[in-house]
């Protein structure tokens, strides 16, 4: 459901000081580089030392004909595990709110940062959202 990705992108780009990439931009950090620059994720993170957020496509989990439940992974990548965990925490607060003021998303699959390559840590929790008759319940 593209509306979920649009909603996530709008919310996160408005509040985070780092790039928020759409699913179709997943290869961007691995793409070309200027001469003399390091490439790959390490090079992208050198240009964005605060890390970045990678949105993934939402997956339908259940549908009863009126309401549907969707899960969407949201990855936080940063140079260190601490930075990755901190960025993922910011994302969680923006999407899920607090007990007194809950957001439209709920955490479903928690995660903790792990090293995926030298100088690159990833934390990739998933969030749940409901749609009612094809419209996001936000």
mmCIF file of C-alpha atoms in Angstrom:
data_model
loop_
_atom_site.group_PDB
_atom_site.id
_atom_site.type_symbol
_atom_site.label_atom_id
_atom_site.label_comp_id
_atom_site.label_asym_id
_atom_site.label_seq_id
_atom_site.Cartn_x
_atom_site.Cartn_y
_atom_site.Cartn_z
ATOM 1 C CA UNK A 1 0.000 0.000 0.000
ATOM 2 C CA UNK A 2 1.790 3.084 -1.280
ATOM 3 C CA UNK A 3 -0.134 5.366 1.111
ATOM 4 C CA UNK A 4 1.820 3.862 4.029
ATOM 5 C CA UNK A 5 5.173 4.686 2.450
ATOM 6 C CA UNK A 6 3.984 8.199 1.589
ATOM 7 C CA UNK A 7 2.772 8.739 5.168
ATOM 8 C CA UNK A 8 6.012 7.422 6.687
ATOM 9 C CA UNK A 9 8.168 9.493 4.349
ATOM 10 C CA UNK A 10 6.204 12.673 5.087
ATOM 11 C CA UNK A 11 6.322 12.182 8.873
ATOM 12 C CA UNK A 12 9.988 11.251 9.032
ATOM 13 C CA UNK A 13 11.409 13.797 6.581
ATOM 14 C CA UNK A 14 9.585 16.577 8.442
ATOM 15 C CA UNK A 15 11.164 15.633 11.770
ATOM 16 C CA UNK A 16 14.531 13.952 11.175
ATOM 17 C CA UNK A 17 17.783 15.737 10.298
ATOM 18 C CA UNK A 18 18.942 12.864 8.072
ATOM 19 C CA UNK A 19 17.948 11.426 4.684
ATOM 20 C CA UNK A 20 14.842 9.219 4.560
ATOM 21 C CA UNK A 21 14.998 6.993 1.495
ATOM 22 C CA UNK A 22 12.004 5.465 -0.267
ATOM 23 C CA UNK A 23 12.001 1.724 -1.087
ATOM 24 C CA UNK A 24 12.927 2.429 -4.712
ATOM 25 C CA UNK A 25 15.994 4.377 -3.492
ATOM 26 C CA UNK A 26 17.545 1.398 -1.657
ATOM 27 C CA UNK A 27 20.452 1.256 -4.121
ATOM 28 C CA UNK A 28 21.246 4.981 -3.785
ATOM 29 C CA UNK A 29 23.795 4.540 -0.962
ATOM 30 C CA UNK A 30 25.591 1.895 -3.031
ATOM 31 C CA UNK A 31 25.555 3.954 -6.225
ATOM 32 C CA UNK A 32 28.252 5.995 -7.874
ATOM 33 C CA UNK A 33 30.712 8.212 -6.142
ATOM 34 C CA UNK A 34 32.937 11.091 -7.111
ATOM 35 C CA UNK A 35 36.608 10.383 -7.827
ATOM 36 C CA UNK A 36 38.602 10.213 -4.609
ATOM 37 C CA UNK A 37 35.582 9.363 -2.442
ATOM 38 C CA UNK A 38 34.972 6.039 -0.782
ATOM 39 C CA UNK A 39 31.941 4.217 -2.136
ATOM 40 C CA UNK A 40 29.256 1.939 -0.820
ATOM 41 C CA UNK A 41 27.473 2.304 2.493
ATOM 42 C CA UNK A 42 30.628 3.560 4.209
ATOM 43 C CA UNK A 43 30.979 6.344 1.658
ATOM 44 C CA UNK A 44 27.310 7.281 1.920
ATOM 45 C CA UNK A 45 27.551 7.400 5.714
ATOM 46 C CA UNK A 46 30.710 9.517 5.469
ATOM 47 C CA UNK A 47 28.581 12.043 3.560
ATOM 48 C CA UNK A 48 25.720 11.616 6.084
ATOM 49 C CA UNK A 49 27.454 11.006 9.452
ATOM 50 C CA UNK A 50 24.137 11.157 11.328
ATOM 51 C CA UNK A 51 22.959 8.088 9.436
ATOM 52 C CA UNK A 52 19.908 7.610 7.289
ATOM 53 C CA UNK A 53 16.534 5.863 7.318
ATOM 54 C CA UNK A 54 15.580 3.306 4.675
ATOM 55 C CA UNK A 55 11.858 2.670 4.212
ATOM 56 C CA UNK A 56 10.789 -0.727 2.914
ATOM 57 C CA UNK A 57 7.598 -1.867 1.222
ATOM 58 C CA UNK A 58 4.665 -2.601 3.535
ATOM 59 C CA UNK A 59 3.457 -6.193 3.782
ATOM 60 C CA UNK A 60 -0.207 -7.064 4.246
ATOM 61 C CA UNK A 61 -0.648 -9.341 7.274
ATOM 62 C CA UNK A 62 -4.420 -9.769 7.516
ATOM 63 C CA UNK A 63 -7.565 -8.526 5.806
ATOM 64 C CA UNK A 64 -11.192 -9.156 6.736
ATOM 65 C CA UNK A 65 -12.678 -7.271 3.797
ATOM 66 C CA UNK A 66 -13.011 -4.008 5.725
ATOM 67 C CA UNK A 67 -9.909 -3.659 7.873
ATOM 68 C CA UNK A 68 -6.394 -4.673 6.925
ATOM 69 C CA UNK A 69 -3.260 -4.914 9.054
ATOM 70 C CA UNK A 70 0.060 -3.930 7.498
ATOM 71 C CA UNK A 71 3.628 -4.352 8.748
ATOM 72 C CA UNK A 72 6.437 -2.163 7.462
ATOM 73 C CA UNK A 73 10.153 -2.433 8.292
ATOM 74 C CA UNK A 74 11.962 0.867 8.831
ATOM 75 C CA UNK A 75 15.755 0.545 8.872
ATOM 76 C CA UNK A 76 18.088 2.976 10.639
ATOM 77 C CA UNK A 77 21.661 2.829 9.355
ATOM 78 C CA UNK A 78 24.534 4.729 10.959
ATOM 79 C CA UNK A 79 28.307 4.459 11.454
ATOM 80 C CA UNK A 80 28.021 2.957 14.963
ATOM 81 C CA UNK A 81 25.582 0.687 16.794
ATOM 82 C CA UNK A 82 24.874 3.461 19.312
ATOM 83 C CA UNK A 83 23.977 5.911 16.545
ATOM 84 C CA UNK A 84 21.834 3.330 14.770
ATOM 85 C CA UNK A 85 19.929 2.501 17.974
ATOM 86 C CA UNK A 86 19.470 6.221 18.716
ATOM 87 C CA UNK A 87 18.146 6.930 15.211
ATOM 88 C CA UNK A 88 15.784 3.936 15.421
ATOM 89 C CA UNK A 89 14.579 5.288 18.785
ATOM 90 C CA UNK A 90 13.810 8.667 17.206
ATOM 91 C CA UNK A 91 11.852 6.930 14.453
ATOM 92 C CA UNK A 92 9.903 4.864 17.015
ATOM 93 C CA UNK A 93 8.941 7.968 19.023
ATOM 94 C CA UNK A 94 7.840 9.805 15.876
ATOM 95 C CA UNK A 95 5.697 6.922 14.625
ATOM 96 C CA UNK A 96 4.400 5.418 17.866
ATOM 97 C CA UNK A 97 4.172 8.473 20.115
ATOM 98 C CA UNK A 98 3.984 7.916 23.851
ATOM 99 C CA UNK A 99 1.494 6.208 26.177
ATOM 100 C CA UNK A 100 -0.231 9.551 26.810
ATOM 101 C CA UNK A 101 -0.231 10.553 23.168
ATOM 102 C CA UNK A 102 0.003 7.444 20.968
ATOM 103 C CA UNK A 103 0.864 7.677 17.294
ATOM 104 C CA UNK A 104 -0.814 5.803 14.443
ATOM 105 C CA UNK A 105 1.853 3.071 14.286
ATOM 106 C CA UNK A 106 2.607 0.366 16.836
ATOM 107 C CA UNK A 107 5.884 -1.510 17.142
ATOM 108 C CA UNK A 108 5.615 -5.149 16.057
ATOM 109 C CA UNK A 109 9.064 -6.636 15.588
ATOM 110 C CA UNK A 110 11.741 -4.958 17.711
ATOM 111 C CA UNK A 111 15.379 -4.991 16.702
ATOM 112 C CA UNK A 112 18.753 -3.974 18.039
ATOM 113 C CA UNK A 113 21.672 -2.570 16.086
ATOM 114 C CA UNK A 114 24.173 -4.935 14.533
ATOM 115 C CA UNK A 115 27.286 -4.393 12.453
ATOM 116 C CA UNK A 116 26.623 -5.204 8.782
ATOM 117 C CA UNK A 117 29.985 -4.080 7.417
ATOM 118 C CA UNK A 118 32.917 -2.076 8.796
ATOM 119 C CA UNK A 119 31.588 1.332 9.843
ATOM 120 C CA UNK A 120 27.942 0.449 9.118
ATOM 121 C CA UNK A 121 25.379 -0.582 11.753
ATOM 122 C CA UNK A 122 21.749 -1.460 11.072
ATOM 123 C CA UNK A 123 18.671 -1.489 13.301
ATOM 124 C CA UNK A 124 15.527 -2.648 11.438
ATOM 125 C CA UNK A 125 12.355 -2.826 13.548
ATOM 126 C CA UNK A 126 8.906 -3.259 11.998
ATOM 127 C CA UNK A 127 5.767 -1.257 12.704
ATOM 128 C CA UNK A 128 2.082 -2.043 12.293
ATOM 129 C CA UNK A 129 -0.656 0.172 10.910
ATOM 130 C CA UNK A 130 -4.326 -0.422 10.203
ATOM 131 C CA UNK A 131 -6.270 0.508 7.095
ATOM 132 C CA UNK A 132 -10.048 0.718 7.032
ATOM 133 C CA UNK A 133 -11.746 0.219 3.694
ATOM 134 C CA UNK A 134 -8.448 0.943 1.924
ATOM 135 C CA UNK A 135 -7.700 4.166 3.827
ATOM 136 C CA UNK A 136 -4.998 4.484 6.487
ATOM 137 C CA UNK A 137 -6.351 4.808 10.012
ATOM 138 C CA UNK A 138 -4.193 7.818 10.942
#
